[in-house]
Short mmCIF file of C-alpha atoms in Angstrom, two decimals:
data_model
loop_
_atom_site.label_atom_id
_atom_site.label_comp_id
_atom_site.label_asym_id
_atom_site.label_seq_id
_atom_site.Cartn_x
_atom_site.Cartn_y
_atom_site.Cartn_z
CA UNK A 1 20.87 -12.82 29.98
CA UNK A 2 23.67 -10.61 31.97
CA UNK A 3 25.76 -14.31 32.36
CA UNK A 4 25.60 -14.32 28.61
CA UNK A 5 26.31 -10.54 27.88
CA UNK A 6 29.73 -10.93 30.41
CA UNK A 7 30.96 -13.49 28.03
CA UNK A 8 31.83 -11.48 25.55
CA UNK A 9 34.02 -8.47 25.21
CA UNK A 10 33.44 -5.61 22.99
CA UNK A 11 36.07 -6.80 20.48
CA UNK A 12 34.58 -10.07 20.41
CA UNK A 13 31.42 -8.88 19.15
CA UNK A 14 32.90 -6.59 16.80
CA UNK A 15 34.66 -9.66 15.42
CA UNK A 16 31.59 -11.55 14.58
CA UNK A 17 30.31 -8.49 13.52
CA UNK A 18 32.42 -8.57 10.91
CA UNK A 19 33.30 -12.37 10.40
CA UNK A 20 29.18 -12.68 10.04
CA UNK A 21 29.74 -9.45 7.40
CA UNK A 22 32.99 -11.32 5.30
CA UNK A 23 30.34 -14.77 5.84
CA UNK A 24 27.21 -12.96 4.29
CA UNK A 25 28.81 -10.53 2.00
CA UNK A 26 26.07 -7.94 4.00
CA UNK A 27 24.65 -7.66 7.63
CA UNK A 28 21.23 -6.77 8.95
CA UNK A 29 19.67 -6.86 12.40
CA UNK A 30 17.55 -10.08 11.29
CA UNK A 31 20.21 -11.72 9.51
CA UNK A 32 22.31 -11.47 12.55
CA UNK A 33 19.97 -12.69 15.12
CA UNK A 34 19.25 -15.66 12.81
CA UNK A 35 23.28 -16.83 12.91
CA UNK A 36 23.88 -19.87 15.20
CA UNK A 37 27.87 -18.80 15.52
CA UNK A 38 27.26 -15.08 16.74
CA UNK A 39 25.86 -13.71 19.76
CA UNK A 40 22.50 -12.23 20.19
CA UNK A 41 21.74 -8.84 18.32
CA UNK A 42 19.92 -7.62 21.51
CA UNK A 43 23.33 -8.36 23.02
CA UNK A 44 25.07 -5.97 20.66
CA UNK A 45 22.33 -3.55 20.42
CA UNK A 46 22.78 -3.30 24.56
CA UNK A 47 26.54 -2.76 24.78
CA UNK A 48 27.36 -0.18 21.99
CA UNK A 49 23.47 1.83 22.30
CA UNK A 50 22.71 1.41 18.54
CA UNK A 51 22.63 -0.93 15.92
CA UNK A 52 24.19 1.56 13.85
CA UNK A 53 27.09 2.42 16.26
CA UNK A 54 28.13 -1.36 16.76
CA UNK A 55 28.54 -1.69 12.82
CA UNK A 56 30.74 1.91 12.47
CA UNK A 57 32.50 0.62 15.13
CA UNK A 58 33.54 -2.71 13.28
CA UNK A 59 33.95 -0.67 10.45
CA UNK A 60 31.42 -2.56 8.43
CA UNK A 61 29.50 0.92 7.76
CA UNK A 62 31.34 2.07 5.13
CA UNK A 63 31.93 -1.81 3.65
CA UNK A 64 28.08 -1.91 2.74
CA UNK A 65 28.07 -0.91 -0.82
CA UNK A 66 26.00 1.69 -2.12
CA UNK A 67 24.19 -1.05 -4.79
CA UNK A 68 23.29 -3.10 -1.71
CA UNK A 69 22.09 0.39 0.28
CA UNK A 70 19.85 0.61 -2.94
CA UNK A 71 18.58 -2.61 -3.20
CA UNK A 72 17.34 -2.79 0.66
CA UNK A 73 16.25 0.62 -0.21
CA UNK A 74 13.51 -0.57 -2.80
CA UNK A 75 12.91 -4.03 -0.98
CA UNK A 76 11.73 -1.84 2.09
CA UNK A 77 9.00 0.37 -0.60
CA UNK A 78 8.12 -2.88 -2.76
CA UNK A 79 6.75 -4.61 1.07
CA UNK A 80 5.25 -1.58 2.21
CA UNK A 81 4.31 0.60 -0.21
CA UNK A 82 6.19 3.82 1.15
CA UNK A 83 8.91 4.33 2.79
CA UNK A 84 10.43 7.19 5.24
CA UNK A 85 13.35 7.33 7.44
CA UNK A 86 11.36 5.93 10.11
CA UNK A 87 9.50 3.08 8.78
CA UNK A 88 12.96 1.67 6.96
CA UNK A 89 14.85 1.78 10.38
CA UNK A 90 12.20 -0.43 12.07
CA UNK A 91 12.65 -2.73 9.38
CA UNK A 92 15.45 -5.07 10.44
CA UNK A 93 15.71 -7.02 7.42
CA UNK A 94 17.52 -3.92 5.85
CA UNK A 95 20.63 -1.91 6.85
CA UNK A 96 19.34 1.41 8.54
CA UNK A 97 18.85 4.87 7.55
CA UNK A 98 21.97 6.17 9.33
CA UNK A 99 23.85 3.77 6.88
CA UNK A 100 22.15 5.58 3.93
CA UNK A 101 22.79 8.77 5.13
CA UNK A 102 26.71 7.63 6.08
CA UNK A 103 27.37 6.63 2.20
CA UNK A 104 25.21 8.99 0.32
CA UNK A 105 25.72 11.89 2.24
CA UNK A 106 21.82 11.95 3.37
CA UNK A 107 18.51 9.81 3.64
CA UNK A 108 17.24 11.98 0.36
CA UNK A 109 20.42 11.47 -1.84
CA UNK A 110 19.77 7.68 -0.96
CA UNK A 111 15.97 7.83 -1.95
CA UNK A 112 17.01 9.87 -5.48
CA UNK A 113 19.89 7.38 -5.98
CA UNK A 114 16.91 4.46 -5.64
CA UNK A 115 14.86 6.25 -7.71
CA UNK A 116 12.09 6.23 -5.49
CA UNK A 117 10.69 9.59 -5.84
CA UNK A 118 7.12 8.37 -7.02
CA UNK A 119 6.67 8.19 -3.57
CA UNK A 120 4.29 11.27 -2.48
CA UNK A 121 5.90 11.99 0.75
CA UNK A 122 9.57 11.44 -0.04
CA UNK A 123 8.72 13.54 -3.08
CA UNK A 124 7.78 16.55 -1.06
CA UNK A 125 10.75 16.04 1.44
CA UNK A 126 12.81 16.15 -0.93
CA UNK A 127 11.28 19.91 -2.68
CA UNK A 128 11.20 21.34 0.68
CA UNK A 129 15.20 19.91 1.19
CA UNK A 130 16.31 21.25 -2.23
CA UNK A 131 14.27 24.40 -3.09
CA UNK A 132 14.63 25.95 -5.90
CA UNK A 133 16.90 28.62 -6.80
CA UNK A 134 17.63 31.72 -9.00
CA UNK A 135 20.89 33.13 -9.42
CA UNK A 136 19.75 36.80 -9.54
CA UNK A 137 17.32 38.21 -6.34
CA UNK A 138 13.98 38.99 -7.26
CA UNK A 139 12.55 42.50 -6.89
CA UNK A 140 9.82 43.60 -4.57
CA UNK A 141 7.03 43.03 -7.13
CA UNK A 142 8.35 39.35 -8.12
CA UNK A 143 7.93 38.54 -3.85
CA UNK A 144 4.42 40.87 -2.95
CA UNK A 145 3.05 38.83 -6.29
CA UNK A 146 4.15 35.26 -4.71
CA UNK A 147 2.73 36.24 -1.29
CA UNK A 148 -0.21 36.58 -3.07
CA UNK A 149 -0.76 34.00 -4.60
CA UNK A 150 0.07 31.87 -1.53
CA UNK A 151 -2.72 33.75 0.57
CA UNK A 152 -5.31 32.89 -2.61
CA UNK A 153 -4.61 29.16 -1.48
CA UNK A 154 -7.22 27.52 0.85
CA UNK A 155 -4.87 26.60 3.76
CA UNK A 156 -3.54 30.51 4.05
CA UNK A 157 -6.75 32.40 3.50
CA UNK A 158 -7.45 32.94 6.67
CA UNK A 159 -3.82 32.09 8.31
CA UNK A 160 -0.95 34.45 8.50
CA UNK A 161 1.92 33.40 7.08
CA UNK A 162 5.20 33.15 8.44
CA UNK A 163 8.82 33.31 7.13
CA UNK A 164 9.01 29.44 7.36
CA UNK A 165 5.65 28.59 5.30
CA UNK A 166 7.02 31.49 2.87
CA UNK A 167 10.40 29.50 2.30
CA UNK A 168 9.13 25.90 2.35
CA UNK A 169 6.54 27.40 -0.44
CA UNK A 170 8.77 29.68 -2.30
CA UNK A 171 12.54 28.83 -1.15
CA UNK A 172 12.76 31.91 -0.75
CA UNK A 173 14.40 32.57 2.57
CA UNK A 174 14.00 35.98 5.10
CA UNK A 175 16.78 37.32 4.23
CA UNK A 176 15.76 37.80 0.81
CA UNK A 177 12.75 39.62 2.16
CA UNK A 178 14.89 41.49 5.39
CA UNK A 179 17.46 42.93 1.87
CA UNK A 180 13.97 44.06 0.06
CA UNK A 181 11.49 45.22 2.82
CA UNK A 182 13.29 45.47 5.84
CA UNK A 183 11.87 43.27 7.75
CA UNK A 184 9.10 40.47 7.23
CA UNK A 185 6.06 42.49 9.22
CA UNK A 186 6.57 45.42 6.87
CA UNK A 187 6.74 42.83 4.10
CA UNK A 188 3.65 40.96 5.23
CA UNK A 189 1.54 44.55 5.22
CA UNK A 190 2.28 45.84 2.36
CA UNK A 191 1.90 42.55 0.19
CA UNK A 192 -0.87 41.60 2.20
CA UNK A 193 -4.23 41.59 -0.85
CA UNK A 194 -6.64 44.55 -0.28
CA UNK A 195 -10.17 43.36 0.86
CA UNK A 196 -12.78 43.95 -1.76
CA UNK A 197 -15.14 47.20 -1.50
CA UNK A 198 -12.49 49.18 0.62
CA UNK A 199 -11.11 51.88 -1.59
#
């Protein structure tokens, strides 16, 4: 294996990198290892650390059109029924996620571009990326009444709740509570729900 790694140079396999690219009209890590006139993709893989850096560094990356991204995109969810970051990169029949990220500007603009948010998890990934907004603040009422109604729910009845479970709930962030309340302890205790039959 190190005979055959010697034999090539780094331009070389840049070169079929791309000559297997202008070939195929797109690349993957299977389709690759299955050409006869190319090295191995363990080979490339080896000498530039990444799948992903080899093809940036042939400048293939940004060749890979965002229809294609799409289409291996909802060929990855059609085989397996779900897909995350994760499970698409493992799948070498596809480009990879870093490629999604590098022409949409990230993994969840990708997924909304495929129209894939049906699917639960990406769905919630992509809420707790994007929260939602208000252009005015809310007063002190509008945030005690939403702490409230988050310690009502099962999973925080009996767990204190912290700045980061607030946001990813609310999108609200602490320094919307730090401009109303100080600081999120004060905050916490005096939105915190009285317990019955205390007066």
């Amino acid at each position: 294996m190190a005979g055959t790694e010697q034999r090539y140079s780094n331009e070389d396999m840049l070169e079929q990198l791309r000559d297997h690219y202008k070939r195929n009209s797109k690349i993957t890590r299977s389709s690759f290892a299955k050409d006869k006139a190319v090295c191995s993709s363990s080979i490339v893989y080896m000498r530039f650390g990444s799948w992903n850096n080899a093809l940036l560094k042939a400048g293939i990356g940004n060749k890979i059109t965002k229809e294609a991204i799409i289409k291996d995109l909802k060929d990855h969810y059609s085989k397996n029924r779900k897909i995350t970051k994760k499970s698409f990169d493992s799948d070498k029949t596809v480009c990879s996620a870093k490629i999604v990220e590098l022409k949409f500007g990230s993994w969840t603009n990708g997924i909304k571009a495929a129209d894939l948010r049906n699917n639960i998890k990406e769905k919630i990934i992509i809420e707790l990326e994007n929260p939602k907004k208000r252009e005015y603040p809310y007063t002190k009422g509008e945030l005690v009444g939403k702490y409230k109604r988050l310690k009502k729910q099962m999973k925080y009845k009996n767990v204190k709740i912290s700045s980061e479970d607030f946001y990813k709930e609310t999108g609200i962030t602490i320094e919307q509570i730090i401009n109303s309340f100080g600081d999120w302890e004060k905050f916490c205790r005096i939105a915190k729900p009285l317990k019955r039959g205390k007066k």
